[in-house]
PDB file of C-alpha atoms in Angstrom:
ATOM      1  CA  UNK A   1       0.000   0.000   0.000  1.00  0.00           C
ATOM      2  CA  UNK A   2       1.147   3.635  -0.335  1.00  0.00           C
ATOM      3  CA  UNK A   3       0.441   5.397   2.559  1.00  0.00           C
ATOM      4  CA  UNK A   4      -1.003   9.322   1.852  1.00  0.00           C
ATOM      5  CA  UNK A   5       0.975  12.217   2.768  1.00  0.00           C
ATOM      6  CA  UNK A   6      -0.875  14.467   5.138  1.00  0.00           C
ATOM      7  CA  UNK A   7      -1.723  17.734   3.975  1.00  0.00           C
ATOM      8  CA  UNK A   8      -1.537  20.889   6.503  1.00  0.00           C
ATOM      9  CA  UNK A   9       0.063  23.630   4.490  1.00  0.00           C
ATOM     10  CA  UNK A  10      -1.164  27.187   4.569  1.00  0.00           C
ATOM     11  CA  UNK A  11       0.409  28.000   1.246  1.00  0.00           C
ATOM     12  CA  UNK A  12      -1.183  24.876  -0.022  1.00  0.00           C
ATOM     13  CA  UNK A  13      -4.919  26.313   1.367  1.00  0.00           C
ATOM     14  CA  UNK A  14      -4.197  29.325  -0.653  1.00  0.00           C
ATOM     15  CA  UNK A  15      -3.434  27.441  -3.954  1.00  0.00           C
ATOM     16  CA  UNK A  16      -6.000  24.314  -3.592  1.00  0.00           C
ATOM     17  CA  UNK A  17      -8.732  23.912  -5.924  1.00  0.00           C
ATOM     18  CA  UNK A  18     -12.070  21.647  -4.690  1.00  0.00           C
ATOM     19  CA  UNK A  19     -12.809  19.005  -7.617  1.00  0.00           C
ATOM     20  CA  UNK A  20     -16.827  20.477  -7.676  1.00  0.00           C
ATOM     21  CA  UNK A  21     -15.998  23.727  -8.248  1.00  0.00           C
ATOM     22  CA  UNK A  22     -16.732  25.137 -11.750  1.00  0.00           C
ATOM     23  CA  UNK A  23     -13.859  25.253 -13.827  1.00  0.00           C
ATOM     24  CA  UNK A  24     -12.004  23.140 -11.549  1.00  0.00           C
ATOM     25  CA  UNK A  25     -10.095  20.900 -14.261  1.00  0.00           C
ATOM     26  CA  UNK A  26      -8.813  24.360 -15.934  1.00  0.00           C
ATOM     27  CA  UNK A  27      -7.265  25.414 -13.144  1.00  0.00           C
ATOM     28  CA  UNK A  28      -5.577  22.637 -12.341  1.00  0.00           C
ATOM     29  CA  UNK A  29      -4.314  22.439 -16.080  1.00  0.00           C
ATOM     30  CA  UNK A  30      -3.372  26.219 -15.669  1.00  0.00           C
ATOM     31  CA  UNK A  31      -1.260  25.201 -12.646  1.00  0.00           C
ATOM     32  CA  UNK A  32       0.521  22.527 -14.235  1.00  0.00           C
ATOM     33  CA  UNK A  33       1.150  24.213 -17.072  1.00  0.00           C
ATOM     34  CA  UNK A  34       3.120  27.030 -14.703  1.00  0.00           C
ATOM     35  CA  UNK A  35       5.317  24.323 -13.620  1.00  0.00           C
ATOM     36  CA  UNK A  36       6.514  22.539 -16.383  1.00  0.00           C
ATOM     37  CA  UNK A  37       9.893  24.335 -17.518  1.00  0.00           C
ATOM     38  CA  UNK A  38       9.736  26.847 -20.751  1.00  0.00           C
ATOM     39  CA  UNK A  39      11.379  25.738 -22.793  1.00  0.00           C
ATOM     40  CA  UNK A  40      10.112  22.090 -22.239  1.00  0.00           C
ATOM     41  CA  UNK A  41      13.213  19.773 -23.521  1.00  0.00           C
ATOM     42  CA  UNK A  42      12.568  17.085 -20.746  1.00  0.00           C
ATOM     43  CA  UNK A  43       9.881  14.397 -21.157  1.00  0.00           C
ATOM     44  CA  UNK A  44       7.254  14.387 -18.200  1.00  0.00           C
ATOM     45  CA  UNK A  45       6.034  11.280 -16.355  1.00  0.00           C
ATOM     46  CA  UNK A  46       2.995  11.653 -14.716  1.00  0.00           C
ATOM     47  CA  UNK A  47       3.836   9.006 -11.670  1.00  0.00           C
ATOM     48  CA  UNK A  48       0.090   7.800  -9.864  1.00  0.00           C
ATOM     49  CA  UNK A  49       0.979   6.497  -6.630  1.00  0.00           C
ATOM     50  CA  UNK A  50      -1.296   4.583  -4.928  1.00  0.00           C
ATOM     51  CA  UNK A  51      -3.169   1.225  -5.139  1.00  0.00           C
ATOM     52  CA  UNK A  52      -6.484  -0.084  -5.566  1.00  0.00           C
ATOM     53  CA  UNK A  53      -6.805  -2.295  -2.259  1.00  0.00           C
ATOM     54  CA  UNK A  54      -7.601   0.554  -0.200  1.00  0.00           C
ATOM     55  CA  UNK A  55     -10.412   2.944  -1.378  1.00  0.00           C
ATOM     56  CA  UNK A  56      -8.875   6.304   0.165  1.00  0.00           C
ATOM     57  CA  UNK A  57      -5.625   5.327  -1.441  1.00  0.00           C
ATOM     58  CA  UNK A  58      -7.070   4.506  -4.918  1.00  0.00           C
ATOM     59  CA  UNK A  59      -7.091   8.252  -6.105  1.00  0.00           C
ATOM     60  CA  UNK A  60      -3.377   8.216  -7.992  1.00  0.00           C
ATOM     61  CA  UNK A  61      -4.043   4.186  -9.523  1.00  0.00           C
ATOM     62  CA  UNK A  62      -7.990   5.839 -10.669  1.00  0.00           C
ATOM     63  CA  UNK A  63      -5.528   8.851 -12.330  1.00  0.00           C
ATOM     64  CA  UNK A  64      -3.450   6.663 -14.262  1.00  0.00           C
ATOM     65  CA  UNK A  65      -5.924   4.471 -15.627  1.00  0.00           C
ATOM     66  CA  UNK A  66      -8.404   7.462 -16.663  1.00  0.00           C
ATOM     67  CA  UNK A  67      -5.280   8.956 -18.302  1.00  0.00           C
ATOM     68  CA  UNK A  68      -4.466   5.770 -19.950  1.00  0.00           C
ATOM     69  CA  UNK A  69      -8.052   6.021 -21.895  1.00  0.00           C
ATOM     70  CA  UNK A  70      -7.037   9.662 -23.320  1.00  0.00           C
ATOM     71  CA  UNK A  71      -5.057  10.505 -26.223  1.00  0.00           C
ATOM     72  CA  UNK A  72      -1.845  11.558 -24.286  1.00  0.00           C
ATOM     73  CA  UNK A  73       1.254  12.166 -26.829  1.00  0.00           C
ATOM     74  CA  UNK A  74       3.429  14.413 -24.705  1.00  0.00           C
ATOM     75  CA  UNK A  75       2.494  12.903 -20.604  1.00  0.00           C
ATOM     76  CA  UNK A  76       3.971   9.702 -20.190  1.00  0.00           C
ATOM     77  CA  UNK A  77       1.680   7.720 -17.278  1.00  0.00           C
ATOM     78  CA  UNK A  78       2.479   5.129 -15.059  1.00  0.00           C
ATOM     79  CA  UNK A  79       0.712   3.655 -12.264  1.00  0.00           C
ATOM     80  CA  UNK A  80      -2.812   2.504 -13.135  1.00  0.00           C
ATOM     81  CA  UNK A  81      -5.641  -0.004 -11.617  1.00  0.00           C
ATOM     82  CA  UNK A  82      -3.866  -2.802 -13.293  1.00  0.00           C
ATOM     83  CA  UNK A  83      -0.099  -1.877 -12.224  1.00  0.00           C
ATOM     84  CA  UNK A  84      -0.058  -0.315  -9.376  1.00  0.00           C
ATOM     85  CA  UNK A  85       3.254   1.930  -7.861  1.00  0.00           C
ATOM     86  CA  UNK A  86       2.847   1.194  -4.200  1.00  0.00           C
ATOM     87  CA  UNK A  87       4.864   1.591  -1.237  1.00  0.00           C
ATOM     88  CA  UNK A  88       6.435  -1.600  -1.585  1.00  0.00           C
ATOM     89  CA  UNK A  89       7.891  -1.188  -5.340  1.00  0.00           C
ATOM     90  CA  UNK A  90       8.068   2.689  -5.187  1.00  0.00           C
ATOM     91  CA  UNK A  91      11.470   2.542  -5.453  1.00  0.00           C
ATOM     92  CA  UNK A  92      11.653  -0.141  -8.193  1.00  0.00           C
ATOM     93  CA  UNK A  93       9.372   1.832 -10.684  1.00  0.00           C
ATOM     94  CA  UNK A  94      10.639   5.301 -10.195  1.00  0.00           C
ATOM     95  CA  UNK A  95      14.163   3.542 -11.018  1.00  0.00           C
ATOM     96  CA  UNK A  96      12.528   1.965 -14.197  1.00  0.00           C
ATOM     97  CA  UNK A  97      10.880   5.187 -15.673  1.00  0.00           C
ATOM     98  CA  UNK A  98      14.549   7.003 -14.820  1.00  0.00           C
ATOM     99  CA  UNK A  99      15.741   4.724 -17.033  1.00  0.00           C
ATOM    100  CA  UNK A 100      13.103   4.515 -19.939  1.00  0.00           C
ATOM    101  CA  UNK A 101      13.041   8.427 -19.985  1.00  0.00           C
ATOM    102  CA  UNK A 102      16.261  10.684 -19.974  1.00  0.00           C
ATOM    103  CA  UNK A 103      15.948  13.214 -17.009  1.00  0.00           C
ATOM    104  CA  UNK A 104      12.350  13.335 -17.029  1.00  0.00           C
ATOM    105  CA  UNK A 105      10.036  15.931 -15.168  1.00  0.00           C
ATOM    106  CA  UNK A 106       8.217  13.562 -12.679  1.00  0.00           C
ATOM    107  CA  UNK A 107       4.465  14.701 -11.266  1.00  0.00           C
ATOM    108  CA  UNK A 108       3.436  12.534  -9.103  1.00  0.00           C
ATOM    109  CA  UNK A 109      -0.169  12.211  -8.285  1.00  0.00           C
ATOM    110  CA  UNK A 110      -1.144  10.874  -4.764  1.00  0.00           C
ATOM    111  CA  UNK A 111      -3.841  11.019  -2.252  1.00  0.00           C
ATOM    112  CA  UNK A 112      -3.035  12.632   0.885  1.00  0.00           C
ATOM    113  CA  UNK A 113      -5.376  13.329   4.319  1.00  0.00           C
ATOM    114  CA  UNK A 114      -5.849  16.795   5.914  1.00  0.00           C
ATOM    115  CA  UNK A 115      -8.290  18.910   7.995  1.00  0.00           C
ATOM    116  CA  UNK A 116     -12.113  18.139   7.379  1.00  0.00           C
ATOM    117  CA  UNK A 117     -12.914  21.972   5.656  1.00  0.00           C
ATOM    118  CA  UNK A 118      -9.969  20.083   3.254  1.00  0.00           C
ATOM    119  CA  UNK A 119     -11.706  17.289   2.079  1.00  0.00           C
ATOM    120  CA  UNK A 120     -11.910  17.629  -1.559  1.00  0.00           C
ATOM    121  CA  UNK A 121      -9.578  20.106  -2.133  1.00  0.00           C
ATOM    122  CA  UNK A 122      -6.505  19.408  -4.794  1.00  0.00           C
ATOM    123  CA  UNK A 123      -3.448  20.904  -4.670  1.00  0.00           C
ATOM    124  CA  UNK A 124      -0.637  21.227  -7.837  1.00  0.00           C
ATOM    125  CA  UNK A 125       3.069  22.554  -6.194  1.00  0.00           C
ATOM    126  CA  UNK A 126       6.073  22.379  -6.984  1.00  0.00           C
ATOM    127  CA  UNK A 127       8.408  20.266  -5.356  1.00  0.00           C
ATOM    128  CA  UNK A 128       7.869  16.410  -4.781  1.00  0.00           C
ATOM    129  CA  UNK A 129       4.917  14.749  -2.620  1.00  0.00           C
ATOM    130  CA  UNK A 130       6.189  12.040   0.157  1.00  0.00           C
ATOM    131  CA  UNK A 131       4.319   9.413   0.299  1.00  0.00           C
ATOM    132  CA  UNK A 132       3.594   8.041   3.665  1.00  0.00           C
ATOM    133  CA  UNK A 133       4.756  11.332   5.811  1.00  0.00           C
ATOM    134  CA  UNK A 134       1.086  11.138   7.035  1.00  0.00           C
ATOM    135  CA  UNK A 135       1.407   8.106   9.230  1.00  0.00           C
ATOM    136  CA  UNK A 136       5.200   9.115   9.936  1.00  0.00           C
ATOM    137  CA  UNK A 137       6.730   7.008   6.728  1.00  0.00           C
ATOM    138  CA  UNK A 138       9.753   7.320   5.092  1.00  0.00           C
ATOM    139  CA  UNK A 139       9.729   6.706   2.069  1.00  0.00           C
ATOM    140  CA  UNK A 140      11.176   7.902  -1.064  1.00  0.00           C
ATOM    141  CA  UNK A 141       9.832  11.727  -2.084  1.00  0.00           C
ATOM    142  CA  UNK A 142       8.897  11.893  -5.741  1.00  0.00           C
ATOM    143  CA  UNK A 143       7.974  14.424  -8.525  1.00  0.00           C
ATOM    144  CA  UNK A 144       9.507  17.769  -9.141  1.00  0.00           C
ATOM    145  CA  UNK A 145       5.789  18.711  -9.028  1.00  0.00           C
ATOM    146  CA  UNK A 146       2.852  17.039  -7.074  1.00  0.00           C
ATOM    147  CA  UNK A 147      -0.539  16.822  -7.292  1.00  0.00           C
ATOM    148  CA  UNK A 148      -2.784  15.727  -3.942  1.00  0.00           C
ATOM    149  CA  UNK A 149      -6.282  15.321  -3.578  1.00  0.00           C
ATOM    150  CA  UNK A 150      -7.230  15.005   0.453  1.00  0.00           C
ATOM    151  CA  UNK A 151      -9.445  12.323   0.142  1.00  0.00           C
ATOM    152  CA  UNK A 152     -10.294  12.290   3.805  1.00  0.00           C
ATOM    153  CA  UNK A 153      -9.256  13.260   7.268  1.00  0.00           C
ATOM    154  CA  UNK A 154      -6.070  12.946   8.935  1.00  0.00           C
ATOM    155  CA  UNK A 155      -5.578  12.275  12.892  1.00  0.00           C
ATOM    156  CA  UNK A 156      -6.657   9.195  14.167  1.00  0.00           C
ATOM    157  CA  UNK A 157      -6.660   5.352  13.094  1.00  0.00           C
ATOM    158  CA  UNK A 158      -5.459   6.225   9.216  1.00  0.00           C
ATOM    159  CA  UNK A 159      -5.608   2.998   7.899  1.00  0.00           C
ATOM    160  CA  UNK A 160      -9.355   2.658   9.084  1.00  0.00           C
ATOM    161  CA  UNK A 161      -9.702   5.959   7.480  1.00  0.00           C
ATOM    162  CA  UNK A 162      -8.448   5.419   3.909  1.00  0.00           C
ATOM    163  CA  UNK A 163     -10.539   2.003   3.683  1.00  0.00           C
ATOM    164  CA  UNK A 164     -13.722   3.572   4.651  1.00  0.00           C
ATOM    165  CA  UNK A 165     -13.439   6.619   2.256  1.00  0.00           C
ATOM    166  CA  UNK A 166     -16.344   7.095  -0.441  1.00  0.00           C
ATOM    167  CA  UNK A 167     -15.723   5.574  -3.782  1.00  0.00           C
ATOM    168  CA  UNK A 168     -17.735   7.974  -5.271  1.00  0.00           C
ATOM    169  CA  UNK A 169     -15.750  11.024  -3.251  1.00  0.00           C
ATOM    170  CA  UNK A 170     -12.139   9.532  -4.656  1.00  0.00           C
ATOM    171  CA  UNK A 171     -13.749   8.443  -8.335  1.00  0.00           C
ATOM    172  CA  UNK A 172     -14.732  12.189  -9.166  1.00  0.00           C
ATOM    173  CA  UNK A 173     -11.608  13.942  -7.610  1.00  0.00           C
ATOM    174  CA  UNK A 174      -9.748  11.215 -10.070  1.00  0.00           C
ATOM    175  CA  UNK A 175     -11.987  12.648 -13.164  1.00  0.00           C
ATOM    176  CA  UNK A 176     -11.409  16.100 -12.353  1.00  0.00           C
ATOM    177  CA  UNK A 177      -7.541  15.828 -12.111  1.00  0.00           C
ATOM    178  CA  UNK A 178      -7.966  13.567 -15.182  1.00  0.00           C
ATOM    179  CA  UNK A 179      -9.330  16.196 -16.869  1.00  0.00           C
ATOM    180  CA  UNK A 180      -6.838  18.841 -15.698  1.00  0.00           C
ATOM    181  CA  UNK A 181      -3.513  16.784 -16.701  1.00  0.00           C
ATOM    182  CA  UNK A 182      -5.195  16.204 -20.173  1.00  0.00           C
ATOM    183  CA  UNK A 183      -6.033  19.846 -20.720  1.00  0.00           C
ATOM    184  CA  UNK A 184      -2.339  20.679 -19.467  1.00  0.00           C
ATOM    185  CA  UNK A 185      -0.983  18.575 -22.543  1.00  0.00           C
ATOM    186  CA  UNK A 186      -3.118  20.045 -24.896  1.00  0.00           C
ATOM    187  CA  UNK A 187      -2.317  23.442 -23.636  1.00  0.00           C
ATOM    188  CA  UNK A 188       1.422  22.626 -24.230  1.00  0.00           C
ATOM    189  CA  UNK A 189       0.855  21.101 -27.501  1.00  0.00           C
ATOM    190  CA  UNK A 190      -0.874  24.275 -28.685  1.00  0.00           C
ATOM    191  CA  UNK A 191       1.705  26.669 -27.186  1.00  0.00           C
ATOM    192  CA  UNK A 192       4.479  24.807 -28.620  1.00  0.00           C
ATOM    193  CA  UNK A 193       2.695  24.823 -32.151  1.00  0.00           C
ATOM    194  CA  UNK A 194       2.189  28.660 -32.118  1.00  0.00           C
ATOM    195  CA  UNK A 195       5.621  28.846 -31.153  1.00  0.00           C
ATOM    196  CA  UNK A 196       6.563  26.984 -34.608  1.00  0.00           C
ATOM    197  CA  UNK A 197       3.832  29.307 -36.416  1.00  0.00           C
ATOM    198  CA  UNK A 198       3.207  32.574 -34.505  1.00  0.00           C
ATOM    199  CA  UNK A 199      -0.314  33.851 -34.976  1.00  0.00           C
ATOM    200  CA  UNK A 200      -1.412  37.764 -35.322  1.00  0.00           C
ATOM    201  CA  UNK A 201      -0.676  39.533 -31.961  1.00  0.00           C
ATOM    202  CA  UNK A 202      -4.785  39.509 -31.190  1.00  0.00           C
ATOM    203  CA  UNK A 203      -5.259  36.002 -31.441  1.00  0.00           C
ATOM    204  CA  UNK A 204      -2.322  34.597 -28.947  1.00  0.00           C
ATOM    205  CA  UNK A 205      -5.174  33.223 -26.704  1.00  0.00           C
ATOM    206  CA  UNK A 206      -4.011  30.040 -25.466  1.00  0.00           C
ATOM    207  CA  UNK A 207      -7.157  28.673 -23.496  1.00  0.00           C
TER     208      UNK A 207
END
């Protein structure tokens, strides 16, 4: 199992997004999009951690395997329903997409618990998510950009927690960021292609 991080941060609160609100996908798209290096010369993995024996901890496995059904070209995904990166062969696979990917940019996906008013809310930062640092694990930190979805609450009995989430809660946060990775790519692919042919200064709208 990967274990959520825990999710406390003020700066974090400021930045979140809740998966019902309108537009919600856009802005996580927008967010990603800020955090992805210009030029972009690196490939980017999209790394789901997660797995799909616990509900809670299903959110970055539900991410993958939406993402595998779209018509990515420029995200490379891993972790999915079917192959799971877990706590136990986190390690393993970040290793093996080092490997199939020259210095990638890694976002890793994850669920993570936090404050009640929290639930819901998804967060894109820079910087790497740890895995586990909400039931005091150490594992290894991943992504040089996250995105967390608090899935539930943090502070007592986590386990009991993540297993007794709502499906339905962890399936539509999963569409929503989904939604926002996809956009992200196409907004990239469209930036990059009015970089090759520049378009008249009043119609460099992007989104």
């Amino acid at each position: 199992m990967s274990i959520p991080s825990i999710f406390f941060s003020s700066k974090e609160e400021r930045d979140r997004v809740f998966y019902d609100e309108q537009g919600a996908a856009s802005s996580i798209a927008w967010r990603i999009a800020s955090l992805l290096p210009d030029p972009l010369v690196q490939p980017v993995a999209i790394v789901c951690i997660g797995t799909d024996r616990s509900t809670g901890d299903s959110l970055g496995p539900l991410v993958g395997t939406m993402l595998k059904e779209k018509p990515l070209t420029r995200f490379h995904v891993y972790g999915t329903l079917e192959e799971p990166i877990h706590a136990v062969n986190l390690e393993e696979k970040v290793g093996a997409i080092q490997l199939i990917h020259r210095d990638p940019f890694m976002i890793a996906v994850d669920a993570c618990l936090g404050r009640l008013k929290s639930v819901g809310a998804i967060t894109v930062a820079k910087g790497p998510v740890r895995p586990g640092a909400g039931v005091n694990k150490q594992l290894l930190p991943v992504g040089d950009a996250h995105i967390t979805g608090v899935v539930n609450v943090s502070g007592f009995m986590e386990f009991f927690v993540l297993q007794n989430t709502r499906l339905h809660l962890v399936m539509n946060m999963a569409k929503t960021i989904a939604n926002g990775i996809y956009e992200a790519e196409r907004h990239l692919i469209r930036k990059e292609r009015l970089a090759a042919h520049p378009l008249p200064k009043d119609r460099h709208s992007l989104w």
